[in-house]
PDB file of C-alpha atoms and ligand atoms in Angstrom:
ATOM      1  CA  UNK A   1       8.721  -6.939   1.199  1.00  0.00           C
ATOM      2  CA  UNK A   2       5.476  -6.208   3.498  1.00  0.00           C
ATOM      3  CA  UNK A   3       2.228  -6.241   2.407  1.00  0.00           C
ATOM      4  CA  UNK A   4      -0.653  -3.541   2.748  1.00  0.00           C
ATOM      5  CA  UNK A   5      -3.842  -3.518   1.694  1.00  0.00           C
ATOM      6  CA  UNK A   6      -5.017  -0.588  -0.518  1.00  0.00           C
ATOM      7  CA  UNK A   7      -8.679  -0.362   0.057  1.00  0.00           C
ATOM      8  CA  UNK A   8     -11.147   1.346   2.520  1.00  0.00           C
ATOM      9  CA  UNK A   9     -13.279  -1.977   3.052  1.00  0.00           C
ATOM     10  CA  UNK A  10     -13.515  -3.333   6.534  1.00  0.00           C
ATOM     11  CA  UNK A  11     -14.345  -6.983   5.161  1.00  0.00           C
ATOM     12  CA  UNK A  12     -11.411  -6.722   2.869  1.00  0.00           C
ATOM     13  CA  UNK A  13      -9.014  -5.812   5.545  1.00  0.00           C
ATOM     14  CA  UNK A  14     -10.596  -8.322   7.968  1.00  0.00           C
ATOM     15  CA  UNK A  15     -10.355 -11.863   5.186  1.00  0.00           C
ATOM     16  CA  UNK A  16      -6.788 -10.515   4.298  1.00  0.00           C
ATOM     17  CA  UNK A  17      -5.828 -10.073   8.027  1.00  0.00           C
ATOM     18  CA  UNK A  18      -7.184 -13.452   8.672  1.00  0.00           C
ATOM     19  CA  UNK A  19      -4.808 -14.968   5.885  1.00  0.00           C
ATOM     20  CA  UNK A  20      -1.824 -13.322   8.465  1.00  0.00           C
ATOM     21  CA  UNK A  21       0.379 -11.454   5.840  1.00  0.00           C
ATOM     22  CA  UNK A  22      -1.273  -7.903   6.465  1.00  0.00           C
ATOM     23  CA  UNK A  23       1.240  -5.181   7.668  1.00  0.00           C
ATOM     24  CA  UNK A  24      -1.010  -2.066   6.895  1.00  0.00           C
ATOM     25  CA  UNK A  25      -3.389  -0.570   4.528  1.00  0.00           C
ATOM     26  CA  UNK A  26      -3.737   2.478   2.464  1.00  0.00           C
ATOM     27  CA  UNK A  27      -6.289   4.669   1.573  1.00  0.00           C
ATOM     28  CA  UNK A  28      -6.971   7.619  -1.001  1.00  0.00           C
ATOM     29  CA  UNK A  29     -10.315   9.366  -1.284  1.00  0.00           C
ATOM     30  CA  UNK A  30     -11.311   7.819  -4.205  1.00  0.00           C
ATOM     31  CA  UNK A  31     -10.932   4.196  -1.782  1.00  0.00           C
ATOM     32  CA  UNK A  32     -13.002   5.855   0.728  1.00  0.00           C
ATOM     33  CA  UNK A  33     -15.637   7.827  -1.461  1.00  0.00           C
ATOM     34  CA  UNK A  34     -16.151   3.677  -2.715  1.00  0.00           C
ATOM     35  CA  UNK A  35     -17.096   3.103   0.548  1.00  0.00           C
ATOM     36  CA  UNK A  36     -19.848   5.787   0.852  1.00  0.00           C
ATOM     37  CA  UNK A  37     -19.176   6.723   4.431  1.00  0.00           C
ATOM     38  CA  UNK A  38     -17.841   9.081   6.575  1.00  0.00           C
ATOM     39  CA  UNK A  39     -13.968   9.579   6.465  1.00  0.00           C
ATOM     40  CA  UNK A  40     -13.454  10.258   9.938  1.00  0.00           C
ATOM     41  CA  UNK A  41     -15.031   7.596  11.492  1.00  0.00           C
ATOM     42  CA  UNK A  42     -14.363   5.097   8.453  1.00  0.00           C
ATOM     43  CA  UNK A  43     -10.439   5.853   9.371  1.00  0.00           C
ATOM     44  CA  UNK A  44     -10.619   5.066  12.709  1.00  0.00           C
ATOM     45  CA  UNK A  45     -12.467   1.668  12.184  1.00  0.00           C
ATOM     46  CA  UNK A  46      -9.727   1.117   9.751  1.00  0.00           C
ATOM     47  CA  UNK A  47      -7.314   1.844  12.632  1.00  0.00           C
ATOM     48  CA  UNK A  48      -8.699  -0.690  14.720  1.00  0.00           C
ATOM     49  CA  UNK A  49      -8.961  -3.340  12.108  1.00  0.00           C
ATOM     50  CA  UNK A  50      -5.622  -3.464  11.794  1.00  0.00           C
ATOM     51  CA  UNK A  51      -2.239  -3.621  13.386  1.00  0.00           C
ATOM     52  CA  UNK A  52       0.285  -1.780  11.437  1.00  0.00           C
ATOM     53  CA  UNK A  53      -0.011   1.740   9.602  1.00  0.00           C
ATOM     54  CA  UNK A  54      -3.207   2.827   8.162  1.00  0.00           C
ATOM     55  CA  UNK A  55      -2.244   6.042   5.443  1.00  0.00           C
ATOM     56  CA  UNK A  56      -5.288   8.371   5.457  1.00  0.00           C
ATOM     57  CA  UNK A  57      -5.010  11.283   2.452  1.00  0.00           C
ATOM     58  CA  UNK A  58      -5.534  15.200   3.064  1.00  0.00           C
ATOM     59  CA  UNK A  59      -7.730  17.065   0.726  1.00  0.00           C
ATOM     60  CA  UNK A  60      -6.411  20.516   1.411  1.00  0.00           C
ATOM     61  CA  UNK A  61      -4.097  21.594  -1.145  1.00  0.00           C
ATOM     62  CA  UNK A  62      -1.891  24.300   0.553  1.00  0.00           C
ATOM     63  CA  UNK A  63       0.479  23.682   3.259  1.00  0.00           C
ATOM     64  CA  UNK A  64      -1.277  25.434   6.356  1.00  0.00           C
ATOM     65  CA  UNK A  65      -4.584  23.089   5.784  1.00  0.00           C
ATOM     66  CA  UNK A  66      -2.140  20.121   5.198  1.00  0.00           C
ATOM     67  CA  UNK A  67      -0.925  20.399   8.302  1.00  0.00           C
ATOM     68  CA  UNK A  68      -4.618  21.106  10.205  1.00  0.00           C
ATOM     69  CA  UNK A  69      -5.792  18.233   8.663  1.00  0.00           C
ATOM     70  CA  UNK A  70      -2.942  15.843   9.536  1.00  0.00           C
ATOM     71  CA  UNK A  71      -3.248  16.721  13.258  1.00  0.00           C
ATOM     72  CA  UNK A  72      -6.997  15.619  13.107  1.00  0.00           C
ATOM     73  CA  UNK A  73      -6.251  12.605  11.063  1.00  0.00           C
ATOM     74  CA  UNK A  74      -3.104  11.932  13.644  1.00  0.00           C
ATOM     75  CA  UNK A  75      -5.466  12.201  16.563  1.00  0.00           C
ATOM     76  CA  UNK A  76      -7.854   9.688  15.466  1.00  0.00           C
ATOM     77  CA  UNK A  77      -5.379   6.686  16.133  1.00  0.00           C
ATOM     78  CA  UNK A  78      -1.312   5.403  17.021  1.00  0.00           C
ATOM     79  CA  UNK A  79      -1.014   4.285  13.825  1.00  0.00           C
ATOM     80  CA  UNK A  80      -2.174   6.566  11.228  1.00  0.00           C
ATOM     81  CA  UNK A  81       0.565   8.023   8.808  1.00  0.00           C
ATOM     82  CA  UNK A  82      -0.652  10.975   6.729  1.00  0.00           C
ATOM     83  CA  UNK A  83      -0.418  11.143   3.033  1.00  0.00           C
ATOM     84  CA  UNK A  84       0.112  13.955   1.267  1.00  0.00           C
ATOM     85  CA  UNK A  85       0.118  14.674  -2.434  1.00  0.00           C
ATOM     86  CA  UNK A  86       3.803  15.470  -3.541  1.00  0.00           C
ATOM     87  CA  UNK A  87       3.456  19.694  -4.716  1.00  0.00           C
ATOM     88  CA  UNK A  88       5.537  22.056  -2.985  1.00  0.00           C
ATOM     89  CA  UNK A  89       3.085  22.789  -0.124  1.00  0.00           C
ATOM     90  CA  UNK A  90       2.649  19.439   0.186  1.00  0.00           C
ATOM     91  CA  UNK A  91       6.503  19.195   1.376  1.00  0.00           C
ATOM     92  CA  UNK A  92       6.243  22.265   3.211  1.00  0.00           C
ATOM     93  CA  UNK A  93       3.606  20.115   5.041  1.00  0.00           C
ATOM     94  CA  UNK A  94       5.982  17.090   5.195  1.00  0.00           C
ATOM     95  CA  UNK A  95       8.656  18.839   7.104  1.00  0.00           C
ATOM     96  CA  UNK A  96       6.261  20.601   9.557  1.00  0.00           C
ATOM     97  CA  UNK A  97       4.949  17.217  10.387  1.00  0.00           C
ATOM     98  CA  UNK A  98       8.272  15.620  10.232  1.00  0.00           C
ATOM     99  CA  UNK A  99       8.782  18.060  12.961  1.00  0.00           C
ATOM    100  CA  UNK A 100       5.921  17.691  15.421  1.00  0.00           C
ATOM    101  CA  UNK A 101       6.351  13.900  14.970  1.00  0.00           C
ATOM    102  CA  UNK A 102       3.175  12.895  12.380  1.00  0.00           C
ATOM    103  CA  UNK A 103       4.709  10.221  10.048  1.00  0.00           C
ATOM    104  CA  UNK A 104       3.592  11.163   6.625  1.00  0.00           C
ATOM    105  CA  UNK A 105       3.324   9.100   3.203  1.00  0.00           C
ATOM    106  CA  UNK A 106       4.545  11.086   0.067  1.00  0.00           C
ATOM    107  CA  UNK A 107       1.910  10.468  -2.721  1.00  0.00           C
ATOM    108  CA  UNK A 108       1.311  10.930  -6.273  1.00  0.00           C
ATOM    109  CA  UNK A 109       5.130  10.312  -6.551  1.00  0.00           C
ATOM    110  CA  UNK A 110       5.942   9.770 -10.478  1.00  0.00           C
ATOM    111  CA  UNK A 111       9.539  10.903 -10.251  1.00  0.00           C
ATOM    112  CA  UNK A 112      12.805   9.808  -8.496  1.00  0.00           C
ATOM    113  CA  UNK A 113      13.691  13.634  -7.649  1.00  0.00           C
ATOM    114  CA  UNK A 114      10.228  13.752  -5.832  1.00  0.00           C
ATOM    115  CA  UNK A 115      11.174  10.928  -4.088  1.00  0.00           C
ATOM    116  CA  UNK A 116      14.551  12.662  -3.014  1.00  0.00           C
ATOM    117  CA  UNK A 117      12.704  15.759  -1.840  1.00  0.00           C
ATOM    118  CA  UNK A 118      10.154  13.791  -0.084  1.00  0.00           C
ATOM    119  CA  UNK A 119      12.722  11.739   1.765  1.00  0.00           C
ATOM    120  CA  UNK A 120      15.156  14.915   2.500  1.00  0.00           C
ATOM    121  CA  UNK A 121      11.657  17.031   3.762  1.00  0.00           C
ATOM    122  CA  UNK A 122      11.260  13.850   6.465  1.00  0.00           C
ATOM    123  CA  UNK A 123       8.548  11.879   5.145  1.00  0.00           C
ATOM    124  CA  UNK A 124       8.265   8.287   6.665  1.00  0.00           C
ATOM    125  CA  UNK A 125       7.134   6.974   3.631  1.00  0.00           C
ATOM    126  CA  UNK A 126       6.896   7.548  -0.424  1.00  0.00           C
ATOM    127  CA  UNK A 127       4.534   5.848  -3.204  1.00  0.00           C
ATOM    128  CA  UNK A 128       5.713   5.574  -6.962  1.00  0.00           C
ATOM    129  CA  UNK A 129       2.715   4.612  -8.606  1.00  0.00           C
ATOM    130  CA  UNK A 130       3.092   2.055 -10.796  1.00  0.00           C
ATOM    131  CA  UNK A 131       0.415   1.455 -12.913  1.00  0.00           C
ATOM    132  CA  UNK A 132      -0.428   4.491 -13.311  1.00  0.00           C
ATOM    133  CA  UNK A 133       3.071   5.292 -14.751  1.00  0.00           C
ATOM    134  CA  UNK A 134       2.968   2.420 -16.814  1.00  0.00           C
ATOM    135  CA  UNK A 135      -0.187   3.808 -18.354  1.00  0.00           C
ATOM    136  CA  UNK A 136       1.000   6.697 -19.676  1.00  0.00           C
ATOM    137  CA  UNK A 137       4.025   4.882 -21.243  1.00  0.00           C
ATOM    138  CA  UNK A 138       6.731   4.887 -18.577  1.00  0.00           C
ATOM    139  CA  UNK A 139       8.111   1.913 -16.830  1.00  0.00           C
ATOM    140  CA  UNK A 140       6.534   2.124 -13.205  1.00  0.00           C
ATOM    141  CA  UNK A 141       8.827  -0.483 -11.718  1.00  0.00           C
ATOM    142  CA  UNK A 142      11.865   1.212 -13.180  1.00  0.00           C
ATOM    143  CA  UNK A 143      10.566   3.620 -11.045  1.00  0.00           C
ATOM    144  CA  UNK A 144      10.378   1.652  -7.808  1.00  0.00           C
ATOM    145  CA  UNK A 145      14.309   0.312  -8.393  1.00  0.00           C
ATOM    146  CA  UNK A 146      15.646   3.599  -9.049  1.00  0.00           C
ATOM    147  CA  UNK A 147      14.347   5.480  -5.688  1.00  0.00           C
ATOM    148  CA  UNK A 148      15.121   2.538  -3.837  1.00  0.00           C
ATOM    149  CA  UNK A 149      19.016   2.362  -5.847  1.00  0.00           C
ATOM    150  CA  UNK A 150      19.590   6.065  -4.293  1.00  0.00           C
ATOM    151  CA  UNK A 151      17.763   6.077  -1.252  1.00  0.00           C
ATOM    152  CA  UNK A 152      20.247   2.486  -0.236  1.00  0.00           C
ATOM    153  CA  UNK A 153      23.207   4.773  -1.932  1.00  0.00           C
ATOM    154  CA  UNK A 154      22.223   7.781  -0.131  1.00  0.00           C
ATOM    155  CA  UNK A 155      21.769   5.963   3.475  1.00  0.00           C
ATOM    156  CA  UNK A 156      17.864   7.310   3.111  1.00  0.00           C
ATOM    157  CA  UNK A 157      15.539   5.676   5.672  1.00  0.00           C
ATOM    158  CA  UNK A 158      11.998   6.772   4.231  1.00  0.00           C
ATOM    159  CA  UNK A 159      10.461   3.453   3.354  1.00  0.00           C
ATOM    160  CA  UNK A 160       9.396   3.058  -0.538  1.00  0.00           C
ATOM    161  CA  UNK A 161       5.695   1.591  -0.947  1.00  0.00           C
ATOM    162  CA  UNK A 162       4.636   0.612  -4.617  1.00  0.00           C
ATOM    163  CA  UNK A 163       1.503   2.172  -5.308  1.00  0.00           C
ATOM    164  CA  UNK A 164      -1.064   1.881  -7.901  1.00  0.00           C
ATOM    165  CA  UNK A 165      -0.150  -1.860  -8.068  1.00  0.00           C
ATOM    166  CA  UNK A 166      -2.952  -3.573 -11.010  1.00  0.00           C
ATOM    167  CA  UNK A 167      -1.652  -6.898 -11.313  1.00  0.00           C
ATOM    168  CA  UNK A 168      -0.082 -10.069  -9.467  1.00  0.00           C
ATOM    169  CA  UNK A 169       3.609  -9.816 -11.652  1.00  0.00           C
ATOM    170  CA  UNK A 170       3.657  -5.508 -10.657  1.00  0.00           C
ATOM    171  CA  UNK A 171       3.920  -7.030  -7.149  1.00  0.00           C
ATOM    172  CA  UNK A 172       6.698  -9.499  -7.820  1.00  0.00           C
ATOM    173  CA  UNK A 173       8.644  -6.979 -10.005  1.00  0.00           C
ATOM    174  CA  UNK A 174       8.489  -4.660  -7.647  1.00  0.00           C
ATOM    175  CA  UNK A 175       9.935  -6.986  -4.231  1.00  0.00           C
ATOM    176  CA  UNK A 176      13.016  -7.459  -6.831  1.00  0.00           C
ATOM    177  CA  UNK A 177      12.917  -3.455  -7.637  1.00  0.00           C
ATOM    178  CA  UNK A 178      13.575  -3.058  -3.767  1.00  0.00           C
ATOM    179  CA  UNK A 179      10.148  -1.884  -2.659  1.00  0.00           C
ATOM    180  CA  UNK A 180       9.955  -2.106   1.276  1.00  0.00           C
ATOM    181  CA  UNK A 181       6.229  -2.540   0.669  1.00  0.00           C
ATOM    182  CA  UNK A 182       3.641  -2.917  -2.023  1.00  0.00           C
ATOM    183  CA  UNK A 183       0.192  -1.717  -1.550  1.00  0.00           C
ATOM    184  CA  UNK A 184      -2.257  -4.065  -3.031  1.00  0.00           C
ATOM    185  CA  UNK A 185      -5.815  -4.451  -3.954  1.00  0.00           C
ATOM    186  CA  UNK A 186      -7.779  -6.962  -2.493  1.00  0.00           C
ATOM    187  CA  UNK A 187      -8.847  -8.065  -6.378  1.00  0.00           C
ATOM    188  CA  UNK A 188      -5.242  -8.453  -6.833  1.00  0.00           C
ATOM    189  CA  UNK A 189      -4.202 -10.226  -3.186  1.00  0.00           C
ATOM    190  CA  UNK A 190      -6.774 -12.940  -4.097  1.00  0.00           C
ATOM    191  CA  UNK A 191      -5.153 -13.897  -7.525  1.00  0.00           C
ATOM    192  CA  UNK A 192      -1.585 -13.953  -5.681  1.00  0.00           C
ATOM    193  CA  UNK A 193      -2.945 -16.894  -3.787  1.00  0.00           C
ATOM    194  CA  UNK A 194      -4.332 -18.948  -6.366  1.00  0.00           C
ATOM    195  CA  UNK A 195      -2.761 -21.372  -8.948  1.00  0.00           C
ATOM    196  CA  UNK A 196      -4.896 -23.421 -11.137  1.00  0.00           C
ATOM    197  CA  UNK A 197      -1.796 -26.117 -10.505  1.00  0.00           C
ATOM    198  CA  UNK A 198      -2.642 -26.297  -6.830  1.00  0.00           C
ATOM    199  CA  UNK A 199      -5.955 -26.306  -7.274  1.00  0.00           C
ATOM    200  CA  UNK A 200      -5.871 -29.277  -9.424  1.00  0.00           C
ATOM    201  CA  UNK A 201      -3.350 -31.025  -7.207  1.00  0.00           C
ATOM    202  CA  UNK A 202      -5.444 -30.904  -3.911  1.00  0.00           C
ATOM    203  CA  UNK A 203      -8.613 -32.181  -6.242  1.00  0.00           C
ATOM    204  CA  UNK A 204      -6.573 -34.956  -7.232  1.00  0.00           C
ATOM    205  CA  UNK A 205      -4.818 -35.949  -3.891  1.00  0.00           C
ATOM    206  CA  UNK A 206      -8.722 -36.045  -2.660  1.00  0.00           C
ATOM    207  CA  UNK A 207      -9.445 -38.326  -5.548  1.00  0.00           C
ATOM    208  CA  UNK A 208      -6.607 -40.956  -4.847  1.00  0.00           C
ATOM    209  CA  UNK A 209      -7.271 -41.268  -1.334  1.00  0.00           C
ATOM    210  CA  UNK A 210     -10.988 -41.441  -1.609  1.00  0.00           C
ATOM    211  CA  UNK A 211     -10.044 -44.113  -4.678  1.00  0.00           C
ATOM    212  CA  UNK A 212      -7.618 -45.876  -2.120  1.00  0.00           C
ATOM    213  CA  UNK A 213     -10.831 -46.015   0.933  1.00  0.00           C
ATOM    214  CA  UNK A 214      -8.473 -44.997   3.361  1.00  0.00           C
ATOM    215  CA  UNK A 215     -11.566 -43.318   5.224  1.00  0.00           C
ATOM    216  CA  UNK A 216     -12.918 -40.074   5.431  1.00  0.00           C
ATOM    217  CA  UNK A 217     -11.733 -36.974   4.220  1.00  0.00           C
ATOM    218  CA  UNK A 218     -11.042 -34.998   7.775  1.00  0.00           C
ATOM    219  CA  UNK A 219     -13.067 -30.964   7.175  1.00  0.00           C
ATOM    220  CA  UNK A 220     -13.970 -32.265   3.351  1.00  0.00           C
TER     221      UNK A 220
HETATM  222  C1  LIG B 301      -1.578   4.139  -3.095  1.00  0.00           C
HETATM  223  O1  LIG B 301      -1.344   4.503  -1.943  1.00  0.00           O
HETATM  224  C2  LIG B 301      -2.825   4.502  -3.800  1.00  0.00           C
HETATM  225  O2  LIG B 301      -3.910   4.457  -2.913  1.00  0.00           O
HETATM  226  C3  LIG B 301      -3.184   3.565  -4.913  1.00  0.00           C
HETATM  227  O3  LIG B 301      -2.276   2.503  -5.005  1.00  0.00           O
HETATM  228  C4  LIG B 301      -3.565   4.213  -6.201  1.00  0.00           C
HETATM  229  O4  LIG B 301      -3.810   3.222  -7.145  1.00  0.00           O
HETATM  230  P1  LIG B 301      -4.685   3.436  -8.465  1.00  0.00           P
HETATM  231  O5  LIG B 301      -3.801   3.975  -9.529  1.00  0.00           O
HETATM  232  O6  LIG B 301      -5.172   2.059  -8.800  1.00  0.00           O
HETATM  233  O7  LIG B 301      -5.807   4.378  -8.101  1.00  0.00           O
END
């Protein structure tokens, strides 16, 4: 399973990049209202900060500004992919871009027929949002390994990225639901790394060698 970054912060997507296990990012405009800058230009820095696809959301609700704003957002950069909210005009969207060759990411998906229609309308990519499922009650991850049971049935290439991901075990849960990707906070990236075991082995290999004077630590 790949690994994006769902954030709109350049440092973020720079220290994770760094760590090599980056393949994209996500935004939404909530992520880039955060940020307090301009969307156009915060996009295309986003673009160039990283390698793989960078999903940058519409705001126009009906399927004609859908598509204007997709063609701007697709002109800023190679690798932007275009999200758009799952309604009806959002799919009539999907399938003109699908079309004229703008990948698009399926949002606000909460259902495995959404999924379906997303997939069958030609978008690249769909997000199940997990936690946000799993706070109204639902099972989010059940979610994630249903669309990804009938899109492998179904020979379905659209690429399944788990959304709204709050915790380090939603990530796990989800590689074994059959997520292609999960999009992660950077909050939550950091506490995938850490292990208080680890830590307390490296402070105690330090320890014995410094106890055994077999010189200097090397970068300690
Ligand atoms: C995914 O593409 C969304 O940007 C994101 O994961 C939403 O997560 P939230 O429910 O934490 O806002």
């Amino acid at each position: 399973m790949e690994i994006f970054l769902d954030t709109a912060n350049i440092a973020e997507i720079t220290e994770a990049g760094s760590w090599g296990v980056l393949s994209g990012v996500t935004t939404n405009p909530t992520l880039i209202a955060a940020e307090g800058k301009e969307f156009f230009p915060t996009i295309k820095e986003i673009c160039a900060a990283v390698k793989g696809p960078v999903s940058a959301e519409v705001i126009a609700t009906e399927a004609a500004g859908m598509v204007k704003e997709a063609v701007e957002l697709a002109a800023l950069a190679t690798n932007v992919v275009v999200k758009i909210p799952l309604i009806t005009e959002g799919l009539k969207a999907i399938h003109q871009l699908a079309g004229r060759g703008v990948a698009t990411n399926a949002t606000l998906i909460f259902s495995t027929n959404q999924a379906l229609l997303a997939a069958r309308a030609g978008a690249s990519y769909v997000s199940p949002f997990v936690g946000r499922l799993d706070d109204v009650g639902h099972d989010g991850v059940e979610l994630v390994a249903e669309i990804a049971e009938v899109f492998e049935q179904h020979s379905l290439r659209t690429r399944i990225i788990a959304g709204s991901v709050r915790h380090p075990l939603h990530v796990v849960q989800a590689a074994r639901a059959g997520a292609h990707i999960a999009t992660i906070p950077f909050a939550v990236l950091k506490k995938m790394v850490s292990h208080p075991l680890t830590d307390l082995g490296v402070a105690r290999f330090i320890e014995d060698w410094k106890k055994a004077g077999l010189g200097p630590v090397l970068g300690g």
